[in-house]
Amino acid sequence: MSHVGNRRWSDTPPTARLTDSWTTQLIASKASKDSKVHFAGSKAVHIPRSPSHLYLTTTYGQSPPTPFYPLQLAEYKEHIASTARNCSSNHLTQTTDMAATANGLTYPVSESIPHEMEKNLPGGGNWVVQKFGGTSVGKCALNIADIARDGLAKNRIAVVCSARSNNTKAEGTTNRLLRAAREAEKPTVRNYDAIVEAIRSEHISAAKETIASPARLASLSDAITAECVGLTRILEAAQHLGEVSVRVEDKIVSKGEKLSCLFMAAVLEDQGVPAQYIDLSDVIKFDTSHGVDDSFYTNLSKALAEKVQSAGDKVPVITGYFGAVPAGLLNTIGRGYTDLCAALVAVGINADELQVWKEVDGIFTADPRKVPTARLLPSVSPSEAAELTFYGSEVIHPFTMEQVIRARIPIRIKNVINPRNVGTVIIPDPEERKYGATPGHDSRLFHRSRSSTDLALNIMHPKRPTAVTVKHNIIVLNVHSNKRTRAHGFLMSIFNILDKWHLSVDLISSSEVHVSMAIHSESALLSGGGEDELKIQDRDLHAAVDELRKFGNVDLIGNMAIISLVGKQLKNMVGISGKFFSVLGDNNINIEMISQGASEINISCVIDERDADRALSVVHTNLFTFLD
């Protein structure tokens, strides 16, 4: 593949021409044998023996040059000859005092090293941002090094890492750090010491298993120990004060990304990939008095771009934690902040693509671990990806999609274990591009219409949903009004109480005197069940239920799950809701609650947790395999 300016083409025909005002510059480096490139003046550049690359750049007028692109040496002479043959003196403008001579042809030459001229330009270098999750860092560090190295053949690469996990997210570094923070709230015991030591020893053990260079291993071990010493001091201070504030909790959690990125930068260097660790703890130096709004994200993406450019020609390995966010990073963004960081880096440097690397090939029509016939989806819309994420499929943080889709940067989900697979790309659908919308933020994106255009779309699109997903750990909260308040006052009071106690509702079904809500939590909200009476063990839920009883009878149903059918074409599929519910009913799966989103791309219902996997399988079999 050859490149001119920001245009790319494969198998360039011999008649390809450059436009009048383009200047072509040739940078020869690392030729296959020792040689010299002679200039029209008295200078010559010596090219040492090493693997071969040739870098070609173009500039337009007085603007800074666009990125350098590596070409295979085998294409070298023919590329020069064909380009020069087809560029008259009017088409080729020399902007330097030196010119290289090759095969009797004179060509302008720059002595710049690759990436030197464009490294300070936002978007310079055809960047690709690669985000790796904690489990990938824990299990596949060498794969990550190979992926970054392979990416450098065509693009400049920026790497963003989550905190390391050996096996599962539940036992990962971030969860351990949060436990350490809780232990620091206890006034007399130092249980956090054992947690910190376990984190330190695991990172050093991983380094010993992965890094060959003794000097690099020693340096990394010292850096890991220093970070853990700093972590212990933060925990000691918090214990002394008797409080772990939002800011302190963020500082504690940030150590996970720092340790992970120190480790990955060392692994990349050890595998021959020049890399630089980039700590984002101090990246927020601008005014944040207006909170986390659009201006905050705009300023942050610019600041992140400056950090990336500070790495020069090396691959920046960037901490997913990005500093002191108003009201706290975990409170404001949640656990998906590393995805958001990668998105903002991509926006700041105007990347060609954001790649999110996981341990699966991409997004499937159902969980392939539970439904063997699930198919890989080549592409989905941002709205579909957001719904799938919210209702159980760990795709990508919704804030991430909002940032990159607004900037028209595609997101590709790929498999760190199977990098050759193309994965799934998240790209705006025609309506999103038309309105410049982001998922869930423009009502026109979900405009209900039954026009001839919709009928045409119904013919063009396959008559099946995009995916089916299950969300576990659900309880159903039912409130039956005592009719002491009007209907609108009843609902308003219910939601005010839930908001007060930080309870988020996933689904809701209501009438004038009754409301049912599905609530999700990773931690158990209830205990007991079966023959034992259900007991509320979550403090916030207990307090909320006590207040809700003022407005009527309250009952809770535990051990439930949400099964959701997702697809932007659902609104054009007449009778799909009936088929969905019939499949569940025909298989003796009881439906506790039903909800259909206003966007018309999601149909959900609450079922018993013990039926969830069977429901997923039968719905996929009947609605994805045999649906005409």
XYZ file of C-alpha atoms in Angstrom:
628
model
C 0.000 0.000 0.000
C 1.265 3.473 -0.887
C 0.254 6.794 0.591
C 0.174 10.406 -0.636
C -0.978 13.057 1.798
C -4.024 11.793 3.627
C -5.067 9.662 0.646
C -4.327 5.949 0.425
C -4.487 3.521 -2.423
C -3.475 -0.065 -3.097
C -1.770 -1.239 -6.290
C -1.182 2.298 -7.526
C -1.378 2.413 -11.344
C 1.730 3.718 -13.165
C -0.245 6.750 -14.364
C -0.958 8.039 -10.861
C -0.073 11.742 -10.631
C 0.498 14.206 -7.819
C -1.411 17.493 -7.820
C 0.343 20.749 -8.704
C 0.963 22.030 -5.207
C 2.145 18.805 -3.604
C 5.777 18.457 -2.681
C 7.128 14.957 -2.325
C 9.976 14.357 0.086
C 11.945 11.180 0.356
C 13.581 9.960 3.516
C 15.694 6.865 3.010
C 16.754 5.000 6.119
C 17.885 1.552 7.150
C 18.675 0.284 3.649
C 19.403 -3.399 3.170
C 23.121 -2.714 2.695
C 25.531 0.120 3.445
C 25.084 2.883 0.877
C 24.958 6.630 0.441
C 22.341 8.977 -0.925
C 24.067 11.853 -2.730
C 22.641 15.351 -2.845
C 22.881 18.019 -5.520
C 25.061 19.940 -3.078
C 28.110 18.653 -1.267
C 26.255 16.632 1.415
C 25.672 12.897 1.560
C 23.689 10.797 4.012
C 25.144 7.447 5.066
C 22.583 4.661 5.323
C 23.703 1.860 7.681
C 23.059 -1.846 7.167
C 19.768 -2.812 8.876
C 16.222 -3.902 8.032
C 14.818 -1.914 5.188
C 12.247 0.858 5.306
C 11.663 3.823 3.087
C 9.625 6.756 4.333
C 7.608 8.944 2.011
C 5.882 12.150 3.044
C 4.077 14.907 1.240
C 3.444 18.512 2.133
C 0.801 20.877 0.871
C 1.991 24.444 0.369
C 3.516 25.832 3.569
C 1.564 23.535 5.901
C 3.441 21.014 8.044
C 4.031 17.635 6.399
C 1.605 14.790 6.729
C 2.813 11.547 8.290
C 5.673 9.334 7.126
C 4.682 5.946 5.826
C 6.946 2.882 5.572
C 7.287 1.291 2.125
C 8.916 -2.041 1.409
C 12.403 -1.691 -0.108
C 11.317 -3.906 -3.010
C 8.953 -1.082 -4.054
C 11.644 1.575 -3.651
C 13.075 2.045 -7.154
C 9.811 1.481 -9.001
C 7.954 3.887 -6.710
C 10.528 6.634 -7.269
C 10.694 6.008 -10.988
C 6.935 5.841 -11.577
C 6.242 8.891 -9.429
C 8.989 10.970 -11.007
C 8.045 9.882 -14.559
C 4.529 11.097 -14.032
C 5.296 14.376 -12.283
C 6.315 17.249 -14.539
C 8.382 20.137 -13.226
C 5.114 21.980 -12.619
C 3.845 19.136 -10.482
C 6.932 18.769 -8.322
C 8.019 21.724 -6.226
C 11.328 21.553 -4.371
C 11.278 23.100 -0.911
C 14.748 22.150 0.316
C 18.239 23.124 -0.750
C 19.198 19.481 -1.224
C 18.075 16.843 -3.716
C 18.799 13.142 -3.798
C 19.827 11.371 -6.997
C 18.534 7.864 -7.661
C 18.756 6.152 -11.061
C 19.605 9.500 -12.612
C 16.484 11.151 -11.216
C 16.686 14.161 -8.895
C 14.385 14.127 -5.892
C 14.057 16.558 -2.943
C 15.232 15.062 0.334
C 14.666 15.789 4.002
C 17.139 14.592 6.611
C 14.424 14.251 9.258
C 14.063 11.002 11.117
C 10.734 9.172 10.862
C 7.944 10.928 12.794
C 10.192 13.856 13.739
C 8.471 16.436 11.543
C 4.899 15.500 12.365
C 5.074 14.375 15.969
C 3.775 17.692 17.352
C 0.746 17.759 15.086
C -2.638 16.586 16.407
C -3.431 13.566 14.274
C 0.019 13.517 12.736
C 1.173 10.007 11.998
C -2.089 8.194 11.286
C -2.533 7.183 14.898
C -4.334 4.102 16.148
C -5.154 3.954 19.867
C -5.050 0.441 21.323
C -6.799 -0.072 24.650
C -6.069 -3.295 26.555
C -8.111 -4.555 29.493
C -6.671 -5.759 32.759
C -7.137 -9.456 32.006
C -5.321 -9.031 28.678
C -2.400 -7.370 30.464
C -2.398 -10.137 33.060
C -2.592 -13.086 30.675
C -1.349 -11.879 27.281
C 1.414 -9.296 27.819
C 3.617 -10.736 25.055
C 0.639 -10.819 22.674
C 0.133 -7.122 23.377
C 3.767 -6.432 22.456
C 3.312 -8.327 19.173
C 0.085 -6.443 18.407
C 1.724 -3.059 19.025
C 4.761 -4.017 16.919
C 2.591 -5.213 14.036
C 0.542 -2.025 14.215
C 3.665 0.113 13.844
C 4.160 -1.232 10.315
C 1.258 0.941 9.143
C 0.438 3.424 11.908
C 1.685 5.241 14.934
C 0.439 3.419 18.023
C -0.682 4.682 21.428
C -1.384 2.078 24.127
C -3.817 2.574 27.031
C -3.945 -0.054 29.795
C -6.350 -0.955 32.572
C -5.182 -2.224 35.942
C -3.802 -5.744 35.703
C -5.905 -8.845 36.490
C -4.496 -12.350 36.730
C -7.693 -14.289 36.117
C -10.962 -12.417 36.591
C -11.980 -8.801 37.080
C -13.375 -9.715 40.514
C -9.869 -10.682 41.671
C -8.146 -7.904 39.765
C -5.938 -5.127 41.090
C -8.705 -2.493 41.121
C -11.008 -4.565 43.333
C -8.124 -5.281 45.699
C -7.305 -1.585 45.900
C -10.924 -0.785 46.725
C -10.800 -3.392 49.497
C -7.618 -1.768 50.793
C -9.433 1.581 50.882
C -12.251 0.030 52.947
C -9.694 -1.491 55.330
C -8.089 1.932 55.802
C -11.367 3.179 57.271
C -10.896 0.820 60.226
C -9.077 2.747 62.969
C -6.929 0.121 64.677
C -5.904 -2.603 62.204
C -3.638 -2.482 59.149
C -5.194 -5.218 57.029
C -4.369 -3.174 53.940
C -0.662 -4.005 54.304
C -1.253 -7.602 53.191
C -3.291 -6.422 50.196
C -0.571 -4.015 49.061
C 2.130 -6.666 49.447
C 0.088 -9.161 47.408
C -0.296 -6.592 44.623
C 3.436 -5.814 44.681
C 4.555 -9.441 44.644
C 2.164 -10.384 41.824
C 3.420 -7.595 39.573
C 7.060 -8.464 40.254
C 6.376 -12.176 39.640
C 4.735 -11.322 36.312
C 7.746 -9.186 35.397
C 10.148 -12.045 36.177
C 8.145 -14.396 33.956
C 8.006 -11.970 31.031
C 11.105 -9.749 30.931
C 14.445 -11.185 29.814
C 16.775 -8.234 30.461
C 18.133 -8.327 34.059
C 18.725 -4.573 34.093
C 15.235 -3.787 32.830
C 13.719 -6.249 35.309
C 15.593 -4.661 38.218
C 14.503 -1.172 37.162
C 10.865 -2.248 36.852
C 10.930 -4.032 40.221
C 12.229 -0.862 41.878
C 9.496 1.215 40.216
C 6.785 -1.241 41.323
C 8.066 -1.212 44.897
C 8.197 2.597 44.927
C 4.563 2.850 43.777
C 3.475 0.384 46.471
C 5.359 2.311 49.157
C 3.508 5.441 48.031
C 0.225 3.532 48.145
C 0.873 2.428 51.731
C 1.546 6.032 52.771
C -1.774 7.157 51.272
C -3.608 4.394 53.150
C -1.818 5.283 56.399
C -2.794 8.931 56.027
C -6.415 8.021 55.316
C -6.509 5.756 58.371
C -5.033 8.496 60.537
C -7.713 10.938 59.349
C -10.409 8.314 59.780
C -11.825 8.906 56.315
C -11.292 7.834 52.714
C -12.530 10.795 50.705
C -13.539 10.612 47.044
C -10.214 12.174 46.034
C -8.215 9.762 48.203
C -10.124 6.760 46.843
C -9.275 7.863 43.304
C -5.596 8.176 44.232
C -5.635 4.674 45.695
C -7.315 3.172 42.629
C -4.955 5.017 40.255
C -2.060 2.872 41.452
C -3.505 -0.068 39.523
C -3.163 1.637 36.139
C 0.272 2.988 37.037
C 1.607 -0.468 37.918
C 0.028 -1.981 34.809
C 1.518 0.625 32.464
C 4.973 0.488 34.074
C 4.857 -3.260 33.482
C 3.654 -3.017 29.859
C 6.141 -0.279 28.924
C 8.961 -2.505 30.184
C 7.569 -5.517 28.289
C 7.380 -3.520 25.048
C 10.960 -2.302 25.470
C 12.112 -5.836 26.229
C 10.465 -7.030 23.009
C 12.213 -4.386 20.931
C 9.380 -1.849 20.768
C 10.544 1.617 21.932
C 8.012 2.671 24.569
C 7.514 5.393 27.168
C 5.376 5.256 30.304
C 2.918 8.182 30.446
C 1.408 9.023 33.850
C -1.781 11.103 33.571
C -2.138 11.900 37.282
C -1.385 15.584 36.706
C -3.005 16.000 33.290
C -5.962 18.093 34.533
C -4.512 21.580 34.995
C -7.389 23.525 33.445
C -10.478 25.057 35.072
C -12.956 22.370 36.186
C -15.382 24.629 38.060
C -18.189 23.815 35.602
C -17.946 20.104 36.324
C -17.759 17.309 33.784
C -19.371 18.930 30.748
C -18.464 19.121 27.057
C -15.807 21.768 27.693
C -14.187 19.495 30.281
C -13.860 16.672 27.760
C -12.617 19.051 25.055
C -9.897 20.478 27.305
C -8.970 17.030 28.583
C -8.575 15.576 25.093
C -6.222 18.445 24.179
C -4.179 17.904 27.343
C -3.979 14.171 26.628
C -2.727 14.881 23.104
C 0.122 16.951 24.548
C 1.045 14.067 26.853
C 1.080 11.637 23.936
C 3.272 13.926 21.856
C 5.784 14.134 24.715
C 6.705 10.505 23.962
C 8.321 11.570 20.688
C 8.955 8.589 18.441
C 8.293 6.035 21.178
C 5.026 4.203 21.741
C 3.255 5.991 24.628
C 1.913 3.568 27.243
C -0.786 5.619 28.938
C -2.422 5.125 32.329
C -6.191 4.753 32.040
C -6.550 6.886 35.180
C -6.561 10.572 34.210
C -6.353 12.630 37.350
C -8.563 14.598 39.692
C -12.026 14.688 38.117
C -14.657 16.917 39.787
C -16.695 14.803 42.259
C -14.299 11.900 41.756
C -13.442 9.687 38.806
C -15.208 6.574 40.108
C -18.309 8.536 41.148
C -18.549 10.501 37.904
C -17.429 8.010 35.262
C -17.530 4.633 36.971
C -15.325 1.595 36.468
C -15.148 2.100 32.682
C -12.932 5.173 32.954
C -10.043 3.466 31.119
C -12.227 3.058 28.017
C -13.131 6.740 28.254
C -9.476 7.702 28.609
C -8.618 5.773 25.438
C -11.477 7.515 23.625
C -10.306 10.971 24.698
C -6.750 10.155 23.628
C -8.119 9.103 20.221
C -10.085 12.344 19.922
C -7.145 14.481 21.048
C -4.703 13.059 18.484
C -7.390 12.648 15.799
C -6.751 8.917 15.533
C -7.838 6.849 12.556
C -9.305 4.202 14.846
C -9.817 3.238 18.471
C -9.177 -0.459 19.070
C -10.539 -2.086 22.223
C -8.795 -5.417 22.766
C -10.582 -8.129 24.749
C -10.453 -11.926 25.049
C -13.300 -12.430 22.548
C -13.384 -11.899 18.776
C -15.862 -9.026 18.971
C -19.593 -8.586 19.542
C -21.730 -11.675 18.971
C -25.443 -12.255 18.466
C -25.344 -13.862 21.950
C -22.742 -14.850 24.520
C -20.702 -17.487 22.599
C -19.728 -19.179 25.860
C -23.388 -20.044 26.454
C -24.729 -20.179 22.896
C -22.316 -22.076 20.602
C -24.271 -21.041 17.483
C -23.821 -17.314 18.198
C -22.415 -15.414 15.218
C -19.808 -12.656 15.164
C -21.287 -9.317 14.102
C -19.073 -7.456 11.589
C -20.543 -4.090 12.639
C -23.091 -2.514 14.981
C -24.366 1.022 15.461
C -23.384 3.058 18.539
C -26.973 2.922 19.819
C -27.015 -0.860 19.608
C -23.628 -1.096 21.309
C -24.847 1.191 24.108
C -27.965 -0.934 24.685
C -25.956 -4.167 24.657
C -23.510 -2.703 27.165
C -26.251 -1.528 29.507
C -28.144 -4.804 29.383
C -25.351 -7.217 30.125
C -22.830 -7.473 27.278
C -19.496 -5.955 28.268
C -18.909 -4.069 25.028
C -17.575 -0.609 25.861
C -18.385 2.259 28.224
C -21.217 4.419 26.759
C -19.269 7.630 27.475
C -16.521 6.221 25.255
C -18.834 5.860 22.281
C -20.198 9.355 22.792
C -16.748 10.923 22.494
C -15.323 9.004 19.537
C -18.499 8.747 17.461
C -18.933 12.507 17.761
C -15.407 12.819 16.340
C -16.256 10.274 13.606
C -13.632 7.816 14.842
C -14.622 4.150 14.431
C -14.257 1.753 17.358
C -13.071 -1.779 16.646
C -13.465 -4.611 19.166
C -10.712 -7.219 18.677
C -9.351 -10.348 20.325
C -5.913 -10.159 21.934
C -5.641 -13.962 21.651
C -6.728 -14.008 17.991
C -5.479 -10.693 16.561
C -5.881 -11.760 12.915
C -9.657 -11.740 13.276
C -11.151 -8.491 11.955
C -13.412 -8.091 15.005
C -16.512 -5.896 15.207
C -16.522 -2.226 14.250
C -18.870 0.327 15.835
C -19.720 3.011 13.285
C -22.485 5.635 13.110
C -25.571 4.592 11.169
C -26.898 6.957 8.459
C -29.241 8.844 10.814
C -26.483 9.411 13.366
C -24.179 10.768 10.657
C -26.996 12.907 9.275
C -27.724 14.645 12.550
C -24.251 14.506 14.045
C -25.788 12.798 17.043
C -24.312 10.661 19.731
C -26.070 7.650 21.203
C -28.971 8.620 23.404
C -28.464 12.389 23.070
C -30.577 13.410 20.068
C -34.270 12.638 19.900
C -34.128 12.763 16.121
C -31.887 9.726 16.235
C -34.888 7.739 17.453
C -37.571 9.581 15.447
C -40.598 7.346 14.993
C -41.707 7.203 11.398
C -43.702 4.872 9.224
C -42.765 6.572 5.963
C -41.846 4.894 2.696
C -38.220 5.296 3.749
C -38.828 3.021 6.733
C -40.527 0.491 4.489
C -37.504 0.536 2.202
C -35.195 0.017 5.164
C -37.373 -2.887 6.245
C -36.756 -4.535 2.888
C -33.008 -3.825 2.902
C -32.214 -4.991 6.443
C -32.267 -8.651 7.486
C -35.468 -9.485 9.348
C -33.849 -10.497 12.584
C -32.648 -8.665 15.693
C -28.995 -7.736 16.124
C -28.325 -9.549 19.408
C -29.839 -10.979 22.573
C -28.219 -10.436 25.954
C -28.805 -11.217 29.632
C -28.116 -9.038 32.667
C -27.756 -10.902 35.954
C -28.007 -9.854 39.631
C -31.416 -8.187 39.347
C -34.046 -7.613 42.029
C -37.590 -6.407 41.345
C -38.953 -3.707 43.647
C -42.764 -3.383 43.619
C -44.592 -0.449 45.221
C -48.414 -0.490 45.496
C -49.754 3.007 46.187
C -51.904 3.708 49.257
C -53.627 6.408 47.128
C -52.750 9.205 49.539
C -51.011 11.081 46.723
C -51.952 11.814 43.122
C -50.488 9.588 40.411
C -47.827 12.052 39.270
C -46.903 12.857 42.872
C -46.640 9.149 43.639
C -44.124 8.492 40.860
C -42.167 11.661 41.629
C -41.842 10.652 45.276
C -40.675 7.147 44.340
C -37.894 8.416 42.081
C -36.791 11.091 44.542
C -36.267 8.404 47.190
C -34.338 6.130 44.821
C -32.127 9.033 43.767
C -31.496 9.995 47.387
C -30.194 6.485 48.134
C -28.187 6.131 44.897
C -30.300 3.304 43.477
C -30.333 3.108 39.686
C -33.343 1.615 37.898
C -32.717 -0.548 34.824
C -36.350 -1.154 33.829
C -39.650 0.314 34.978
C -43.299 -0.565 34.461
C -45.976 1.637 36.031
C -49.668 2.384 36.329
C -51.573 4.990 38.347
C -51.319 2.995 41.563
C -48.486 0.540 40.988
C -44.850 0.709 39.921
C -42.388 -2.141 39.347
C -38.665 -1.494 39.008
C -35.737 -3.742 38.112
C -32.584 -2.793 40.026
C -29.101 -4.163 39.370
C -26.123 -4.399 41.690
C -22.836 -6.306 41.418
C -22.886 -6.786 45.190
C -25.713 -8.748 46.804
C -28.633 -6.545 47.864
C -30.587 -9.383 49.451
C -29.807 -12.556 51.360
C -31.891 -15.666 51.853
C -34.473 -17.008 49.457
C -36.191 -20.309 48.920
C -37.486 -21.466 52.293
C -35.594 -18.677 54.048
C -37.092 -15.207 54.267
C -35.409 -12.599 52.073
C -33.411 -10.071 54.067
C -32.124 -6.725 52.857
C -28.391 -6.540 53.451
C -27.622 -3.367 51.486
C -27.820 -0.236 53.659
C -29.007 2.070 50.873
C -31.728 -0.323 49.714
C -32.878 -0.852 53.312
C -33.185 2.894 53.875
C -34.992 3.388 50.562
C -37.535 0.636 51.314
C -38.256 2.172 54.731
C -39.090 5.501 53.086
C -41.078 3.918 50.244
C -43.399 2.226 52.756
C -44.832 5.659 53.535
C -46.422 5.616 50.073
C -47.763 2.065 50.012
C -46.966 -1.614 50.280
C -43.473 -2.639 49.199
C -42.292 -6.086 48.199
C -39.022 -7.394 46.762
C -38.315 -10.307 44.431
C -34.710 -11.491 44.331
C -32.630 -13.730 42.056
C -33.935 -12.305 38.793
C -32.365 -11.486 35.411
C -33.163 -9.224 32.449
C -33.193 -10.714 28.949
C -33.084 -8.099 26.185
C -33.580 -8.227 22.440
C -31.563 -5.461 20.744
C -31.555 -4.184 17.161
C -32.106 -0.917 15.336
C -34.400 -2.775 12.898
C -36.813 -3.950 15.632
C -39.158 -1.022 14.969
C -39.717 -2.342 11.438
C -40.288 -5.964 12.504
C -44.049 -6.347 12.925
C -44.911 -8.828 15.655
C -41.375 -9.274 16.995
C -42.471 -8.584 20.591
C -45.132 -11.267 20.372
C -42.661 -13.797 18.953
C -40.144 -12.955 21.688
C -42.650 -13.456 24.505
C -44.171 -16.536 22.849
C -40.784 -18.258 22.646
C -40.308 -17.717 26.380
C -43.843 -18.850 27.206
C -43.634 -21.951 24.989
C -40.547 -22.987 26.957
C -42.224 -22.486 30.359
C -40.180 -19.393 31.195
C -42.288 -17.018 33.283
C -42.105 -13.276 32.591
C -42.217 -11.104 35.709
C -42.036 -7.708 34.025
C -41.953 -6.267 30.467
C -40.442 -3.028 29.148
C -39.803 -1.593 25.674
C -37.529 1.418 25.313
C -38.672 4.623 23.637
C -35.821 4.214 21.157
C -37.536 1.091 19.779
C -34.221 -0.729 19.531
C -34.678 -2.730 22.732
C -37.327 -5.096 24.117
C -36.638 -6.382 27.633
C -38.303 -8.541 30.224
C -37.460 -9.789 33.695
C -37.283 -13.548 34.252
C -36.083 -15.895 36.973
C -32.294 -16.084 37.234
C -32.323 -19.877 37.052
C -34.020 -19.690 33.623
C -31.633 -17.086 32.178
C -29.204 -19.331 30.272
C -32.005 -21.500 28.882
C -33.929 -18.380 27.824
C -30.874 -17.024 26.034
C -30.468 -20.280 24.121
C -34.093 -20.734 23.038
C -34.520 -17.086 22.014
C -31.366 -17.241 19.894
C -32.429 -20.522 18.298
C -35.913 -19.297 17.389
C -35.323 -15.632 16.528
C -31.811 -15.671 15.075
C -31.507 -19.038 13.374
C -34.864 -19.731 11.737
C -36.482 -16.295 11.493
C -37.200 -15.398 7.854
